[in-house]
JSON list of C-alpha atoms in Angstrom, two decimals:
[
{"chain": "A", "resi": 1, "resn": "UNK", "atom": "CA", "xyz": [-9.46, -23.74, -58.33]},
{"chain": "A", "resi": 2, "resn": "UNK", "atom": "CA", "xyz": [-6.50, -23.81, -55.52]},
{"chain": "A", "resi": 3, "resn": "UNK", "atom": "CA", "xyz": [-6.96, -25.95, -52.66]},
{"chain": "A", "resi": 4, "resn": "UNK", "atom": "CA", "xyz": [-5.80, -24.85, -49.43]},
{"chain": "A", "resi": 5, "resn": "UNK", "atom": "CA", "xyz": [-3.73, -26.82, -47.15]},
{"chain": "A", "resi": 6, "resn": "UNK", "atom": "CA", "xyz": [-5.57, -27.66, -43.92]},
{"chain": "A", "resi": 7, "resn": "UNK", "atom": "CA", "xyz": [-3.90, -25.79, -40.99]},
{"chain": "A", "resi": 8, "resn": "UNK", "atom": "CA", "xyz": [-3.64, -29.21, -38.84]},
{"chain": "A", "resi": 9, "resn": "UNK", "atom": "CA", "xyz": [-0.91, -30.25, -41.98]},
{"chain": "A", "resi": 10, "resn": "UNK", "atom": "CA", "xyz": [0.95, -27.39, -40.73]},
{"chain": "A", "resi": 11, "resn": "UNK", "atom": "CA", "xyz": [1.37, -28.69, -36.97]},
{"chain": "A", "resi": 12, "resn": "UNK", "atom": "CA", "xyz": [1.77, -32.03, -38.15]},
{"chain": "A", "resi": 13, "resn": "UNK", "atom": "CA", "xyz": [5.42, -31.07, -40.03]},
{"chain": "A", "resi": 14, "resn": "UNK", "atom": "CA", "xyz": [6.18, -29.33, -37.28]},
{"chain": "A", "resi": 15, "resn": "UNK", "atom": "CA", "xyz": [5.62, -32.19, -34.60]},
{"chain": "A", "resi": 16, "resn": "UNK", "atom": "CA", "xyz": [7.22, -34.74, -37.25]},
{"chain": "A", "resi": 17, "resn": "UNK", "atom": "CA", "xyz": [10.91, -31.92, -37.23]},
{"chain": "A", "resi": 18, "resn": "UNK", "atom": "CA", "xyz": [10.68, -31.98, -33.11]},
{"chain": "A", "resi": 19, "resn": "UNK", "atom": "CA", "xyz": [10.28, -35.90, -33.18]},
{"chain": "A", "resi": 20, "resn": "UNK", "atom": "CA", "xyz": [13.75, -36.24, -35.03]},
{"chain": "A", "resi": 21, "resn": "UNK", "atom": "CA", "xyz": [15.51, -33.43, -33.01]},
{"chain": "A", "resi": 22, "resn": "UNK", "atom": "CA", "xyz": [16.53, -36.10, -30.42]},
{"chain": "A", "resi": 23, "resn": "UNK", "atom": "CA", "xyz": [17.22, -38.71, -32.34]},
{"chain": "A", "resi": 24, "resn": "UNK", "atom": "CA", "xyz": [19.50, -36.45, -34.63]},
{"chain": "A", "resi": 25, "resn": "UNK", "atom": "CA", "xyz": [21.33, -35.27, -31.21]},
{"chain": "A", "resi": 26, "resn": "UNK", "atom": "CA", "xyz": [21.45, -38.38, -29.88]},
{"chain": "A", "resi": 27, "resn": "UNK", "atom": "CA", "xyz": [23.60, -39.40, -33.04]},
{"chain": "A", "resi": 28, "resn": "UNK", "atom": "CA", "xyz": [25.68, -36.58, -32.96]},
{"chain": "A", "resi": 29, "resn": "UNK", "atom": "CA", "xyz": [27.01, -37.43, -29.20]},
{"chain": "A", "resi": 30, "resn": "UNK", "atom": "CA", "xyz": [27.82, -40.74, -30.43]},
{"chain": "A", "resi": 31, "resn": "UNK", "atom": "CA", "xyz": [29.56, -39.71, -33.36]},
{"chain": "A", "resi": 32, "resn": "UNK", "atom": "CA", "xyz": [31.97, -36.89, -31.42]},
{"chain": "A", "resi": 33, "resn": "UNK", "atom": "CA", "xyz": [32.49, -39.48, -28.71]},
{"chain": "A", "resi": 34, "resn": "UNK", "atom": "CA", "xyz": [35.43, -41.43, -29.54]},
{"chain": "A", "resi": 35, "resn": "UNK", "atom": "CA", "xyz": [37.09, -37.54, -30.69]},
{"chain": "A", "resi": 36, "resn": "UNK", "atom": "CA", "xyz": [36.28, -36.26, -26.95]},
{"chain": "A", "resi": 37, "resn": "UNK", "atom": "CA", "xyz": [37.76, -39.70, -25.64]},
{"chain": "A", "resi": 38, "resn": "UNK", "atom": "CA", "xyz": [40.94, -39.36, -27.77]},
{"chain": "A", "resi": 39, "resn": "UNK", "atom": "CA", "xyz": [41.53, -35.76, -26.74]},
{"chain": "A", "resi": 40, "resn": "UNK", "atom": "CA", "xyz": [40.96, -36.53, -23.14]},
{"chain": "A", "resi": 41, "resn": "UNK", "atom": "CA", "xyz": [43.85, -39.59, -23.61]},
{"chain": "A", "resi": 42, "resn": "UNK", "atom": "CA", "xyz": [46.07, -37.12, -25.58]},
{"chain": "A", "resi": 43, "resn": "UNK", "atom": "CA", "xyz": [45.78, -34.69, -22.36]},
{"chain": "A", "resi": 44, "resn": "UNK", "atom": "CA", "xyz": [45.97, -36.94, -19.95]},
{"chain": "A", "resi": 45, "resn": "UNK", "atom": "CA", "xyz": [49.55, -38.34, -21.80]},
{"chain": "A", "resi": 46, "resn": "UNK", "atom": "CA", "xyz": [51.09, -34.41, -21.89]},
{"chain": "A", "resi": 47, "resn": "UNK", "atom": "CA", "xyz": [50.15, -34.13, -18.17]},
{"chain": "A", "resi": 48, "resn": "UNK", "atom": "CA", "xyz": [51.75, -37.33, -17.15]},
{"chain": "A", "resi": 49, "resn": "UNK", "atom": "CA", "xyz": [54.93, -36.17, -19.14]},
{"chain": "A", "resi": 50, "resn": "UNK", "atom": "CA", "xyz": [55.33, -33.13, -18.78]},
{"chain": "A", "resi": 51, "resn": "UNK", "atom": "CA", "xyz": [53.36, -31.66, -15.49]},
{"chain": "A", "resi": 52, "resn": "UNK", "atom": "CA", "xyz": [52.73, -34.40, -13.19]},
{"chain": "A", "resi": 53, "resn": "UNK", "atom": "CA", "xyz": [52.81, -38.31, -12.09]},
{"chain": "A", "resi": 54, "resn": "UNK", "atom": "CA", "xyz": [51.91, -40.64, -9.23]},
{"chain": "A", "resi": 55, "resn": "UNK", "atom": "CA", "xyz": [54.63, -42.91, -8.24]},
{"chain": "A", "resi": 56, "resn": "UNK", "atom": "CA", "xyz": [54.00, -45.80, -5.76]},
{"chain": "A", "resi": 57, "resn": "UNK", "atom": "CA", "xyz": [56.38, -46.35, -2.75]},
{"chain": "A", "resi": 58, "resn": "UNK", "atom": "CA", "xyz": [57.96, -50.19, -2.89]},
{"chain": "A", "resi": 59, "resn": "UNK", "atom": "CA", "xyz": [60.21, -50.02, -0.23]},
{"chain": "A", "resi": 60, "resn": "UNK", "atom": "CA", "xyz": [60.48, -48.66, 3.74]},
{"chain": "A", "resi": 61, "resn": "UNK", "atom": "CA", "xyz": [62.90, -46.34, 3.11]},
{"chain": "A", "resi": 62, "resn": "UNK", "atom": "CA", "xyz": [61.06, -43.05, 4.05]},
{"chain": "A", "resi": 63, "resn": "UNK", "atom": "CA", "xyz": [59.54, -43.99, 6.54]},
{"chain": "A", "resi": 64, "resn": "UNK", "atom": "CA", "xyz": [57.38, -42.55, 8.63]},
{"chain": "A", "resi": 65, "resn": "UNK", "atom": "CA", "xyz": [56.61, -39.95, 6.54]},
{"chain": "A", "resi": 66, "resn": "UNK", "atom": "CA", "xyz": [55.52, -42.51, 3.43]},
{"chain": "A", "resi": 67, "resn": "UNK", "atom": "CA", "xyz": [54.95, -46.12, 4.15]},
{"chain": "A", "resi": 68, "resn": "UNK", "atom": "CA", "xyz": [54.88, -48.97, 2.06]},
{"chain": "A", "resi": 69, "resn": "UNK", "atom": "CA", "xyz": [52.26, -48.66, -1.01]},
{"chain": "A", "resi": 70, "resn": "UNK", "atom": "CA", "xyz": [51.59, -45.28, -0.50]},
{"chain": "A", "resi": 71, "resn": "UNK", "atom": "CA", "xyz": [50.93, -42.96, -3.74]},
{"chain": "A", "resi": 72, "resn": "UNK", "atom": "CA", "xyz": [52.11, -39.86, -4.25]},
{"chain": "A", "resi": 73, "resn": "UNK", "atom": "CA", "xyz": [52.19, -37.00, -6.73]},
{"chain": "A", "resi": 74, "resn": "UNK", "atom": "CA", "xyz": [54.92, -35.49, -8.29]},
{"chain": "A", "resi": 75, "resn": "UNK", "atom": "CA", "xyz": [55.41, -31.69, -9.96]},
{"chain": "A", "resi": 76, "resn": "UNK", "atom": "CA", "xyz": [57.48, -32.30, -13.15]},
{"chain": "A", "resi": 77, "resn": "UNK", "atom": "CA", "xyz": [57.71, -29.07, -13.89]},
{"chain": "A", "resi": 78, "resn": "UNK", "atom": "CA", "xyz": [58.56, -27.08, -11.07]},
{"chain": "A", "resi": 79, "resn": "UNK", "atom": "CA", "xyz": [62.30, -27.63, -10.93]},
{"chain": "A", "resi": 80, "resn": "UNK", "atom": "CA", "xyz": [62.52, -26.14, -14.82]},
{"chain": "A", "resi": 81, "resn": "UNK", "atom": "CA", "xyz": [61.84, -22.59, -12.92]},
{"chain": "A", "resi": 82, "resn": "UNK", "atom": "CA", "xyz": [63.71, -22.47, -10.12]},
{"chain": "A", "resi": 83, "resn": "UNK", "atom": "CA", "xyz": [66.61, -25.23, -8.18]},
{"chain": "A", "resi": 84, "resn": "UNK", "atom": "CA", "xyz": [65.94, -27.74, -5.80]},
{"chain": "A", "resi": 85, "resn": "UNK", "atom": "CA", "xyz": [65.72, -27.15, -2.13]},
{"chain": "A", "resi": 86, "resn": "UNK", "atom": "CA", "xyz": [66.98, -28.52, 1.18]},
{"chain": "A", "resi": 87, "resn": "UNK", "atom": "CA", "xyz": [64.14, -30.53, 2.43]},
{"chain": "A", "resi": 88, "resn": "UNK", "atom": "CA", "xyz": [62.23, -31.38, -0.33]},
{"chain": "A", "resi": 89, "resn": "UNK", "atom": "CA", "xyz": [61.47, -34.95, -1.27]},
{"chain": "A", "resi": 90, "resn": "UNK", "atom": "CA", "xyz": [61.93, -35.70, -4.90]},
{"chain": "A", "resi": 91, "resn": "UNK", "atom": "CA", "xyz": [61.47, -38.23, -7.02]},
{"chain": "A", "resi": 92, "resn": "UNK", "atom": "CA", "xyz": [65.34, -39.26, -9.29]},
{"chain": "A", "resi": 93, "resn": "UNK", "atom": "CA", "xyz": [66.66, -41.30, -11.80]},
{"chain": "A", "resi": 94, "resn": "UNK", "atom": "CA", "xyz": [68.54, -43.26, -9.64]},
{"chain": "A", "resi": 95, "resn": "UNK", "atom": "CA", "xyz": [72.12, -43.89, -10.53]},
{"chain": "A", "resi": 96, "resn": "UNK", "atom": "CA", "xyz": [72.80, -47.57, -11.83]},
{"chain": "A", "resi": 97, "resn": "UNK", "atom": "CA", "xyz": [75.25, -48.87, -8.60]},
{"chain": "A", "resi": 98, "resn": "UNK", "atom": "CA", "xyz": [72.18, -47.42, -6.43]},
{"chain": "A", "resi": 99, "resn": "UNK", "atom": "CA", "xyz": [69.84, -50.58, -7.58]},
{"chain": "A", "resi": 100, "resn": "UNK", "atom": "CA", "xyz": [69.62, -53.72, -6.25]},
{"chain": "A", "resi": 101, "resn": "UNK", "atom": "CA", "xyz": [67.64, -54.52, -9.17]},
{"chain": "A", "resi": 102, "resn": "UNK", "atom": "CA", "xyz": [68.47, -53.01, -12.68]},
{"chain": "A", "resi": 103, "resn": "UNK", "atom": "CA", "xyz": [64.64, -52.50, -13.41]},
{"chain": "A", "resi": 104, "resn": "UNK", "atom": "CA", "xyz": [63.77, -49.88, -10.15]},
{"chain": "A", "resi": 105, "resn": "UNK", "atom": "CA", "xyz": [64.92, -46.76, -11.74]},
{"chain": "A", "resi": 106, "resn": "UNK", "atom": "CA", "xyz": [62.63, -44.08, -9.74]},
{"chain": "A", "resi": 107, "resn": "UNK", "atom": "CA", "xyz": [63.91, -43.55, -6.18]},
{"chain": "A", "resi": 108, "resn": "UNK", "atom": "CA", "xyz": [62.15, -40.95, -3.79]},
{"chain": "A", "resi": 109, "resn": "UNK", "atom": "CA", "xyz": [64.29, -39.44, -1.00]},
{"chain": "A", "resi": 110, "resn": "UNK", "atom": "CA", "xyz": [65.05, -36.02, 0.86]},
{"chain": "A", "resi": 111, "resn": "UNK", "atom": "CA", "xyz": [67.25, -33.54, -0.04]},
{"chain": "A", "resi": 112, "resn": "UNK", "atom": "CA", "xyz": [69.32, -32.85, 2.47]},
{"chain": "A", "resi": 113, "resn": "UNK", "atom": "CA", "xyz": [72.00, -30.88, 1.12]},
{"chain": "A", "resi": 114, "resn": "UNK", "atom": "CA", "xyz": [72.88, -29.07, -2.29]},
{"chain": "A", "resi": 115, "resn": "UNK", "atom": "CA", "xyz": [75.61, -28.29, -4.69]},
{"chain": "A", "resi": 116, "resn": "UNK", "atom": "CA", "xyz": [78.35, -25.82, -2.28]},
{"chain": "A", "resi": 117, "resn": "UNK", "atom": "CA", "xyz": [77.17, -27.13, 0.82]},
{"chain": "A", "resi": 118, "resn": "UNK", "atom": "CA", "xyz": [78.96, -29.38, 3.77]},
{"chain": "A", "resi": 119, "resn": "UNK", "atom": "CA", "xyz": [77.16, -31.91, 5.44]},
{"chain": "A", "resi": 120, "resn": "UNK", "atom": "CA", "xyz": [78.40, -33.96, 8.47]},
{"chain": "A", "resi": 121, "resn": "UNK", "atom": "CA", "xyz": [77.32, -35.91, 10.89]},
{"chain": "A", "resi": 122, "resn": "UNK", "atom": "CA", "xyz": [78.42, -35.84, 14.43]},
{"chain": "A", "resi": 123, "resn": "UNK", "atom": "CA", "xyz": [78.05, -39.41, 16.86]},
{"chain": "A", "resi": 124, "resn": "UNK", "atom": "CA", "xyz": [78.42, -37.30, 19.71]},
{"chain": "A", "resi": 125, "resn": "UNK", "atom": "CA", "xyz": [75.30, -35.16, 18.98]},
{"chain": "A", "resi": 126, "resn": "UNK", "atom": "CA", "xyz": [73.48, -37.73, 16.75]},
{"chain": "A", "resi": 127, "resn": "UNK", "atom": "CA", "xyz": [72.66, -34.41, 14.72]},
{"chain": "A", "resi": 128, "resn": "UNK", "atom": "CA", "xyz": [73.29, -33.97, 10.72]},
{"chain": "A", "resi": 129, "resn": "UNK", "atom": "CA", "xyz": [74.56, -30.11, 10.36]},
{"chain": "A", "resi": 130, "resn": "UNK", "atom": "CA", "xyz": [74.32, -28.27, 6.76]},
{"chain": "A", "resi": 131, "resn": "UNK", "atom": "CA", "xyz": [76.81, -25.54, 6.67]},
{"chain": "A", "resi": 132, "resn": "UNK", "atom": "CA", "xyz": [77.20, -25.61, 10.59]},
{"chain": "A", "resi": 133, "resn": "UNK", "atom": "CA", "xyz": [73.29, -25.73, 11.20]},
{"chain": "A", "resi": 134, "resn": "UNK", "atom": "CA", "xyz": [72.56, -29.14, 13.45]},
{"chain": "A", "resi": 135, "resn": "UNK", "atom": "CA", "xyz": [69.59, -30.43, 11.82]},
{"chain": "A", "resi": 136, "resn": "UNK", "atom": "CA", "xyz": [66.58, -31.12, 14.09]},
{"chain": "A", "resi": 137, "resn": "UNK", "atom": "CA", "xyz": [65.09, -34.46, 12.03]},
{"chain": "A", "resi": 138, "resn": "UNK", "atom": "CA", "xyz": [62.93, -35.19, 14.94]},
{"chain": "A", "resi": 139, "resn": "UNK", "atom": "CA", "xyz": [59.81, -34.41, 12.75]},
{"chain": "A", "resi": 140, "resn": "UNK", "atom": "CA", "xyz": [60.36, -37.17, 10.08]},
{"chain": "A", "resi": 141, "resn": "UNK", "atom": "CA", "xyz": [63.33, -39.05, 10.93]},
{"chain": "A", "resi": 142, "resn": "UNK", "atom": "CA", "xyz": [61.49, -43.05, 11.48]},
{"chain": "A", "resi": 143, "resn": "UNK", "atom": "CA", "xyz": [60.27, -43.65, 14.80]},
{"chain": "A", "resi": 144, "resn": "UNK", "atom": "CA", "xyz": [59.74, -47.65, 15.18]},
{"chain": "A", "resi": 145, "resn": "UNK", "atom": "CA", "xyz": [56.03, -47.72, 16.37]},
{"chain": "A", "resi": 146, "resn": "UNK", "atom": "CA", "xyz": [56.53, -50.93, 18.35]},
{"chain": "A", "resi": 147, "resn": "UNK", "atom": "CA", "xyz": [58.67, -49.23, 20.61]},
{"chain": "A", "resi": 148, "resn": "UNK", "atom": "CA", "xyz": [58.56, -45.44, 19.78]},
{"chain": "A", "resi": 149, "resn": "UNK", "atom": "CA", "xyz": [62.29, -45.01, 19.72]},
{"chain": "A", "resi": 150, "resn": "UNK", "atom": "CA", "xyz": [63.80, -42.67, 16.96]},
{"chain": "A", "resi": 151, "resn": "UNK", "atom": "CA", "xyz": [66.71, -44.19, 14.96]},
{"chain": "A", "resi": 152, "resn": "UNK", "atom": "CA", "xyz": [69.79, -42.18, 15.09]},
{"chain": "A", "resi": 153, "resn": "UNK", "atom": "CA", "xyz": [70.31, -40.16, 11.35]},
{"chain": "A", "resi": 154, "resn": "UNK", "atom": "CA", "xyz": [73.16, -42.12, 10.68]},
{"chain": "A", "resi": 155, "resn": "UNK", "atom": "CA", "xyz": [73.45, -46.12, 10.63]},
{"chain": "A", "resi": 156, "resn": "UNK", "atom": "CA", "xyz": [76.11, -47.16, 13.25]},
{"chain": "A", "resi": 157, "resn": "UNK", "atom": "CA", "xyz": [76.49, -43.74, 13.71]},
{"chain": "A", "resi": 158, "resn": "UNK", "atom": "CA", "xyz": [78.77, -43.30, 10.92]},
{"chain": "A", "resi": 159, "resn": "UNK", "atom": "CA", "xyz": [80.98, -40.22, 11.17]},
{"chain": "A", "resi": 160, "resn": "UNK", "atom": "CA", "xyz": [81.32, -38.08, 7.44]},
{"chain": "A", "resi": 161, "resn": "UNK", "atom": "CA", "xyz": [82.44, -34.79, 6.63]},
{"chain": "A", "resi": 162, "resn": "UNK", "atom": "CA", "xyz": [81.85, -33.76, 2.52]},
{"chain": "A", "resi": 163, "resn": "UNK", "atom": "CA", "xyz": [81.29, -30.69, 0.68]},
{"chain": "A", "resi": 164, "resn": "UNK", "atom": "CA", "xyz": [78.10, -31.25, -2.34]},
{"chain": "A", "resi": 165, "resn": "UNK", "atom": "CA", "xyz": [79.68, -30.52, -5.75]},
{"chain": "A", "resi": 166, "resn": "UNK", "atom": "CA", "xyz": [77.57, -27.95, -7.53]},
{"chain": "A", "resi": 167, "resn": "UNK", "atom": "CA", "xyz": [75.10, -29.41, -10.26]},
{"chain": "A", "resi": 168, "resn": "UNK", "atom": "CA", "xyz": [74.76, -32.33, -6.70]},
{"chain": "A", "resi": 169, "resn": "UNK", "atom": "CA", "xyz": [72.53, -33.25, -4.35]},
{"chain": "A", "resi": 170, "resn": "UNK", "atom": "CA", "xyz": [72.90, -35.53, -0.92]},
{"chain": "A", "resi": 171, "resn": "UNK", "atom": "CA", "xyz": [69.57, -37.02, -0.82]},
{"chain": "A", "resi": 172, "resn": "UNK", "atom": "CA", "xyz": [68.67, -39.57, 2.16]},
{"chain": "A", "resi": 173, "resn": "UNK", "atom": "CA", "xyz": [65.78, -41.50, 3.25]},
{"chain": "A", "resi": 174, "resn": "UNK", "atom": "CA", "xyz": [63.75, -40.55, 6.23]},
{"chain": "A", "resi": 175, "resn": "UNK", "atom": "CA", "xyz": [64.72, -44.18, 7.63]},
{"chain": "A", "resi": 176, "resn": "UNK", "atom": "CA", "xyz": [67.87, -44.13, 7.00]},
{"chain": "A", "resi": 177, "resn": "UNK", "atom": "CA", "xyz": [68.54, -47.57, 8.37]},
{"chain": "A", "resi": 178, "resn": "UNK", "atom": "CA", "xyz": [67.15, -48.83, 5.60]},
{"chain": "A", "resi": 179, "resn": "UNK", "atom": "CA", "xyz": [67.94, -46.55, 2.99]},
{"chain": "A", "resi": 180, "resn": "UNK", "atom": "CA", "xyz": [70.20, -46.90, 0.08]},
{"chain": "A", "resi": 181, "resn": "UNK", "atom": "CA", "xyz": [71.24, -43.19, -0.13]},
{"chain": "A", "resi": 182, "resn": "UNK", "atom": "CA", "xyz": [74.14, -41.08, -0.28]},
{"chain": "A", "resi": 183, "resn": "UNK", "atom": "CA", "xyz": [75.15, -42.13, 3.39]},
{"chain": "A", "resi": 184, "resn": "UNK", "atom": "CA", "xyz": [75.21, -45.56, 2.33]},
{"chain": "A", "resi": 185, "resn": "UNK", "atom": "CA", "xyz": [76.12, -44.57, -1.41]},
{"chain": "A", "resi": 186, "resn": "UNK", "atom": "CA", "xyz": [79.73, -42.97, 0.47]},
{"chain": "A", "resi": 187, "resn": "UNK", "atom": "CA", "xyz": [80.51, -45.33, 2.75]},
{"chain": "A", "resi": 188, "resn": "UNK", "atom": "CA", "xyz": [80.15, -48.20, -0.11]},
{"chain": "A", "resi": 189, "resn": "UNK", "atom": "CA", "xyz": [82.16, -46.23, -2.49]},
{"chain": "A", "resi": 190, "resn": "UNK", "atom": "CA", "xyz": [85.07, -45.62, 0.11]},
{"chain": "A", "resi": 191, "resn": "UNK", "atom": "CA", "xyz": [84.55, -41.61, 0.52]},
{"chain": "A", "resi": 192, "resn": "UNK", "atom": "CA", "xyz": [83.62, -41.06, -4.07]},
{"chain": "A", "resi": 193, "resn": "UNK", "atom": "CA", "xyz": [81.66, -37.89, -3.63]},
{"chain": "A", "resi": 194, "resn": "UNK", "atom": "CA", "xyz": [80.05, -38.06, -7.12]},
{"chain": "A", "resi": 195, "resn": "UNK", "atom": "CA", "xyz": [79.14, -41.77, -6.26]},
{"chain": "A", "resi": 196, "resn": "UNK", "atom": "CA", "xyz": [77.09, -40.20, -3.01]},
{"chain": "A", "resi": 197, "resn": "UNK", "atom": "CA", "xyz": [75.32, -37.43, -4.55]},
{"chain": "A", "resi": 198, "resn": "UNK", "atom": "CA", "xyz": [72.73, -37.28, -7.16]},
{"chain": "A", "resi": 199, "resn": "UNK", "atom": "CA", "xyz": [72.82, -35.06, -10.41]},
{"chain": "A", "resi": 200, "resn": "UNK", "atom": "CA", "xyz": [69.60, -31.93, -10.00]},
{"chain": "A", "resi": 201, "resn": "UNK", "atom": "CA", "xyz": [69.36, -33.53, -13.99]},
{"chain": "A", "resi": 202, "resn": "UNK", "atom": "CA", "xyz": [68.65, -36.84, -12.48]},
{"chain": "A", "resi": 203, "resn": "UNK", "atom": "CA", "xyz": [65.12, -35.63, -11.14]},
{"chain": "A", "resi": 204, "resn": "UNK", "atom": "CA", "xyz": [61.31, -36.75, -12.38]},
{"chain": "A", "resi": 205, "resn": "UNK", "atom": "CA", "xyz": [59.68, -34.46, -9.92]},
{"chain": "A", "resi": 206, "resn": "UNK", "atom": "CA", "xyz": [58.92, -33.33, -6.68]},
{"chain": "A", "resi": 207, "resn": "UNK", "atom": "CA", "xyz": [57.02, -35.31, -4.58]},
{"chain": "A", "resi": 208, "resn": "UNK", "atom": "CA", "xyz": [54.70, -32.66, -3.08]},
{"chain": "A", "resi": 209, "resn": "UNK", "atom": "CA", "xyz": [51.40, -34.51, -1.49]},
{"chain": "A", "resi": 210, "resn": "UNK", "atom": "CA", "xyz": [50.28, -37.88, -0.61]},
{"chain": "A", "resi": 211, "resn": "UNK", "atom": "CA", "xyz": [47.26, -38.88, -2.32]},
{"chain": "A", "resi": 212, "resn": "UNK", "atom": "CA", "xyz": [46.29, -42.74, -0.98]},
{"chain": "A", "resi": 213, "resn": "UNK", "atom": "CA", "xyz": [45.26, -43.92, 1.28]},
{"chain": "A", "resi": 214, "resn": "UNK", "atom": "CA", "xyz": [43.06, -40.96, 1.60]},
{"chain": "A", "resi": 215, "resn": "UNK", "atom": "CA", "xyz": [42.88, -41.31, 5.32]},
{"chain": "A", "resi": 216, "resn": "UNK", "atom": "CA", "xyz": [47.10, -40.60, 5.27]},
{"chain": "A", "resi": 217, "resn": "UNK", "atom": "CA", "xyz": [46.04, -37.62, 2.66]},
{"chain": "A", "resi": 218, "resn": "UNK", "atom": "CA", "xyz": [48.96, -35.01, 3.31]},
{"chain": "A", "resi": 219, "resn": "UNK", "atom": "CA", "xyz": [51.38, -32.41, 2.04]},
{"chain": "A", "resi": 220, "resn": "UNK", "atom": "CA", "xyz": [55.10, -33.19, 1.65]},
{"chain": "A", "resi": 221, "resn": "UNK", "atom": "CA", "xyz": [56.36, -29.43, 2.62]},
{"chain": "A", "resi": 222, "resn": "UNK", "atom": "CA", "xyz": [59.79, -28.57, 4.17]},
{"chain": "A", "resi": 223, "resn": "UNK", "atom": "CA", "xyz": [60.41, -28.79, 7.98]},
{"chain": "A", "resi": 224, "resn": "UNK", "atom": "CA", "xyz": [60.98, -25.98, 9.46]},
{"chain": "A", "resi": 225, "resn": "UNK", "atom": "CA", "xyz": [64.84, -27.30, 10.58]},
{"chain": "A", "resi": 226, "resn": "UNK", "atom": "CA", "xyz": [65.96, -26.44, 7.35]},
{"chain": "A", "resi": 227, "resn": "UNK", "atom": "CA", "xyz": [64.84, -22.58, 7.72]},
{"chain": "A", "resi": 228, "resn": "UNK", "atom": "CA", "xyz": [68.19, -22.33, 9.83]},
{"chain": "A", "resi": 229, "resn": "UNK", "atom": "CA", "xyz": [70.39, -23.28, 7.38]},
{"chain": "A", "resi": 230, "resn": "UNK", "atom": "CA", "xyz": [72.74, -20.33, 6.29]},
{"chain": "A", "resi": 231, "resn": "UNK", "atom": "CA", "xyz": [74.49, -20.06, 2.67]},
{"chain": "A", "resi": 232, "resn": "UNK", "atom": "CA", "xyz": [77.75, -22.17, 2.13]},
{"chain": "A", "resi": 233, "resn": "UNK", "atom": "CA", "xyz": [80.94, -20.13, 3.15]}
]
């Protein structure tokens, strides 16, 4: 004679399957965890190489537009599609007689001319011209905010003619008083163009927003002064 199994035996498995769902799942998640972590460390390295990085100002010499221990972020990638720009800020491999100290190899300035160009600067005006074009650098040139007065663009109003070699930039810092640059870089060097100007192979990134403090949150864009600015001759 065949016994039957009660139905209730039935329900029973079933309950005992829906008990161990969770417990299986909850396994599961701790098993692919260290997997998801590693991938998110593997993407988070190719980003910081190869698309973009924060970098952490040190000094005062681009200010006002970035003070001291400000963060930005950089696009490393951008400059692999198309050249540099006049106005841009960027962030370089700085040549080694640009460091005071050997270790500070990032430096983050302005582009303020490129490779074919002539930039000068004028004592009379107190104006910086690309190509003939007097620069207006009222819009991020450093203003001292004790007594509101703009520096002039060039320390001791140092006169200089030069023409950019191509494959060059002249980069300077907003305060340009205290701003080892290419101004500073030529005068040092006793007129050495290549000693003034950057190489566009020297350059991490560019420096496109400011990210902290949040309340100074901002894009780096070009001012408009450098719309004006025709072709070399």
């Amino acid at each position: 004679m065949s016994v039957e199994q009660p139905d209730d035996a039935d329900d029973t498995a079933e309950q005992s399957d829906a008990e161990d769902s969770p417990k299986k799942k909850s396994g599961s998640f701790w098993k692919e965890l260290p997997i998801l972590l590693a991938i998110a460390v593997v993407v988070a390295l190719v980003v910081r190489t190869f698309v973009m990085q924060s970098f952490w100002i040190p000094s005062g010499s681009m200010e006002n537009t970035l003070q001291l221990d400000d963060y930005v972020l950089a696009n490393k990638l951008v400059y692999d599609f198309r050249d540099p720009e006049r106005g841009e800020v960027v962030v370089f491999e700085a040549p080694t007689s640009w460091r005071s100290n050997p270790a500070e190899e990032d430096f983050i300035k302005r582009i303020i001319a490129v490779g074919g160009d002539t930039v000068s600067y004028d004592a009379s005006t107190q104006r910086i011209s690309v190509n003939g074009h007097e620069l207006d650098e009222s819009a991020y040139l450093y203003t001292d905010p004790m007594t509101g007065i703009q520096q002039s663009p060039s320390k001791d109003d140092f006169e200089f003619t030069v023409t950019i070699p191509e494959g060059r930039l002249w980069v300077m810092g907003d305060h340009r008083w205290a701003s080892g640059d290419s101004r500073e870089r030529y005068l040092r060097s006793g007129g050495d163009i290549e000693a003034a100007t950057i190489s566009v192979d020297a350059i991490v990134g560019k420096a496109f927003v400011l990210v902290w403090p949040i309340d100074r949150w901002d894009w780096l864009t070009i001012p408009d002064t450098f719309d004006g600015v025709g072709e070399p001759a």
